[in-house]
C-alpha atoms as a PDB file:
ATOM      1  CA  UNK A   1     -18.798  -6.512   0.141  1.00  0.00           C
ATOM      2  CA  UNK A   2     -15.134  -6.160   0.321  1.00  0.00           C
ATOM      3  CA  UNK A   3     -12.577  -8.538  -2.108  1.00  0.00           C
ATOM      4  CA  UNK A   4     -11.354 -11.368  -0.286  1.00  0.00           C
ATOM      5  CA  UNK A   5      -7.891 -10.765   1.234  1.00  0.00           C
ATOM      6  CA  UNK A   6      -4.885 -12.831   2.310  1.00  0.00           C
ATOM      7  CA  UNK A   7      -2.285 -12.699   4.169  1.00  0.00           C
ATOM      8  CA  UNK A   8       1.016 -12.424   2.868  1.00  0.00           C
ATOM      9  CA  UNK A   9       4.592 -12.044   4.417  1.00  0.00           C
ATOM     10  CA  UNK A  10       6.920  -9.300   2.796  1.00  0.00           C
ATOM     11  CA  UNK A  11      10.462  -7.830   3.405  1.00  0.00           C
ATOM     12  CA  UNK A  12      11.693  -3.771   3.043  1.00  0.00           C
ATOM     13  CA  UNK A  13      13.972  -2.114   4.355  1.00  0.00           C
ATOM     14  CA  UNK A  14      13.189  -1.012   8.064  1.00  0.00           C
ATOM     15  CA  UNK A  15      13.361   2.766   7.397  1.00  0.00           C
ATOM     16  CA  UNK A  16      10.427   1.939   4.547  1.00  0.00           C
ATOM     17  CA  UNK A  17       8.344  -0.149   7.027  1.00  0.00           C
ATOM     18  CA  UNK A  18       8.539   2.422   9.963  1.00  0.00           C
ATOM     19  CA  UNK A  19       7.752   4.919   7.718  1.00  0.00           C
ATOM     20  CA  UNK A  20       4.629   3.720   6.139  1.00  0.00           C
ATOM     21  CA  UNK A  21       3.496   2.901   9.527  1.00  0.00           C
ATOM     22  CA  UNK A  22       3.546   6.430  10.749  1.00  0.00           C
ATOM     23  CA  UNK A  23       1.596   7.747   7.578  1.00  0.00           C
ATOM     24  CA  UNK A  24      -0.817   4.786   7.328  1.00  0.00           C
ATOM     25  CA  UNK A  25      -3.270   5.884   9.956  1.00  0.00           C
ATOM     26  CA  UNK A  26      -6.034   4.497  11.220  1.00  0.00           C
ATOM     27  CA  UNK A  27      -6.528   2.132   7.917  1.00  0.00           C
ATOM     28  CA  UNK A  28      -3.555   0.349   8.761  1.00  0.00           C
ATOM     29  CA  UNK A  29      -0.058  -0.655   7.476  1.00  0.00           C
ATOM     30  CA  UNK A  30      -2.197  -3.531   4.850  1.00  0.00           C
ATOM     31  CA  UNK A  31      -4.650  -0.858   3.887  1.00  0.00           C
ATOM     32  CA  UNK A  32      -2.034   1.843   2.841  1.00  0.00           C
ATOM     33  CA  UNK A  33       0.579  -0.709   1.459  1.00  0.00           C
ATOM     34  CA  UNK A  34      -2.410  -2.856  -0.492  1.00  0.00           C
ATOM     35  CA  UNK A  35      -3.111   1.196  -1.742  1.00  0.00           C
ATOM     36  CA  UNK A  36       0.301   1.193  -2.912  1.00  0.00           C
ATOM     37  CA  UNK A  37       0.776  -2.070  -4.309  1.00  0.00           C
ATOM     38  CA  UNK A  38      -2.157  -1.551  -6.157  1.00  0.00           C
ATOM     39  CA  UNK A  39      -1.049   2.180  -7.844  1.00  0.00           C
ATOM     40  CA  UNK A  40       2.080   0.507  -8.802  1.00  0.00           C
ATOM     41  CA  UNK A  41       0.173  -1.796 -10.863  1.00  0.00           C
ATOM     42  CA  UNK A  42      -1.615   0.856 -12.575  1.00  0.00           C
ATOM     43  CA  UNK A  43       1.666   2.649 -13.463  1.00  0.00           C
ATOM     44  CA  UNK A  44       2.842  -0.582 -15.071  1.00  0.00           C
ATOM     45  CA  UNK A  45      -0.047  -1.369 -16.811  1.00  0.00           C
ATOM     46  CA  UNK A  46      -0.001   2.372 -18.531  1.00  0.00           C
ATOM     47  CA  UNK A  47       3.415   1.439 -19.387  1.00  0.00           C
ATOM     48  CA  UNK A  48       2.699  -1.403 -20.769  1.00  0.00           C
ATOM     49  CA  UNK A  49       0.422   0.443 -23.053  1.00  0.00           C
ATOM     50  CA  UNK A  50       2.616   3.072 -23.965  1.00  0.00           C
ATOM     51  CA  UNK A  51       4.916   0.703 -25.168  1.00  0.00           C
ATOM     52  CA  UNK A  52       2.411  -0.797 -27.228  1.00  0.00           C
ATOM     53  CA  UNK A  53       1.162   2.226 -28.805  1.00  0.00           C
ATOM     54  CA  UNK A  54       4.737   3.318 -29.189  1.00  0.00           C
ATOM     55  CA  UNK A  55       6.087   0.469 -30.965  1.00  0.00           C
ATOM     56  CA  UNK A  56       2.513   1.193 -33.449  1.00  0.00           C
ATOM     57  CA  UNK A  57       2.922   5.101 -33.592  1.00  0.00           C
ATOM     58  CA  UNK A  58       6.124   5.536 -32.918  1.00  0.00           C
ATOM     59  CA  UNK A  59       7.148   7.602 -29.664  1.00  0.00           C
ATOM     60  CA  UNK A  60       5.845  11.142 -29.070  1.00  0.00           C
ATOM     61  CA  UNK A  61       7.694  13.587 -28.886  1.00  0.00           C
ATOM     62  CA  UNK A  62       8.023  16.598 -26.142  1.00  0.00           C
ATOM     63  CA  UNK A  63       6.602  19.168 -28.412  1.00  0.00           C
ATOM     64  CA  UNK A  64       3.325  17.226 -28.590  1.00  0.00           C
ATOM     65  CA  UNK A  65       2.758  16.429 -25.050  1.00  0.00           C
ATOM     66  CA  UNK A  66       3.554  19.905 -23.834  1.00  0.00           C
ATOM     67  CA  UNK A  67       0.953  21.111 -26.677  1.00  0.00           C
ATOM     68  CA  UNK A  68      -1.544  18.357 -25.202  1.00  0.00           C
ATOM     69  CA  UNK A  69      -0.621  20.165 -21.220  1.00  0.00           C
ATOM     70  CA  UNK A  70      -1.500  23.824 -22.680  1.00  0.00           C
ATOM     71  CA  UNK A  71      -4.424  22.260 -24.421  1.00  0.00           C
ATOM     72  CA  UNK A  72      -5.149  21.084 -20.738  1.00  0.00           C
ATOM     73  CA  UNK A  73      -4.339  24.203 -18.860  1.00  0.00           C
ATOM     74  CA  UNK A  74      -6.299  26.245 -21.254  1.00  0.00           C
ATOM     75  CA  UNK A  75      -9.070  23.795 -20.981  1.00  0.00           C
ATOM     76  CA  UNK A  76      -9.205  24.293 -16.879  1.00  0.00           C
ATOM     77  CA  UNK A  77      -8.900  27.704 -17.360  1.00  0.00           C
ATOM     78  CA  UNK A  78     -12.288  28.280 -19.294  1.00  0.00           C
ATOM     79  CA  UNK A  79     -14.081  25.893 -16.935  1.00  0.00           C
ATOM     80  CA  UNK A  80     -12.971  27.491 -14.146  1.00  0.00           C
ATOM     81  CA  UNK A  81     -14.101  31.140 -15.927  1.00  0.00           C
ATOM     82  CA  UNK A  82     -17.012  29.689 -17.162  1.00  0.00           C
ATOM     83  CA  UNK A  83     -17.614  28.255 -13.185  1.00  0.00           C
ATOM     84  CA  UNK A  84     -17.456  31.656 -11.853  1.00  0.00           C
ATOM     85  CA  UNK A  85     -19.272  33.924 -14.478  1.00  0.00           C
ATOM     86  CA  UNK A  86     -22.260  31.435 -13.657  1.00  0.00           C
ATOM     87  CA  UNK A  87     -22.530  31.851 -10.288  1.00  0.00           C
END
């Protein structure tokens, strides 16, 4: 069973509107906008919690995220490996 919806009128610039249309397909302008709307609110809420975790830990800095992205990489990279030697 599907939420319950509602309808609500919104303004953006035409160019936006027309735009979204094209690309919304056969969901609809609602579905793909509600889809947007609703990845927006995930971005802020991760915000949110970096800023809380910030202000706690203090920021990080580029060195350790681009350590945590090779940690990553190499990660994918021995899945991947370990994907193919088992097949």
């Amino acid at each position: 069973m599907s939420d319950p919806t509602g309808k609500y009128s919104i303004t953006m610039p035409r160019d936006i509107a027309e735009a979204a249309k094209a690309r919304s397909g056969p969901s609809g302008l609602s579905a793909y906008v509600a889809a947007a709307v609703a990845r927006q609110i995930e971005r802020d809420n991760l915000n949110e919690l970096i800023q809380v975790a910030e202000a706690e830990h203090g920021p990080v800095i580029d060195e350790e995220i681009q350590a945590l992205r090779d940690q990553l990489q190499q990660a994918r990279h021995q899945q991947t490996q370990g994907g193919a030697n088992a097949a």
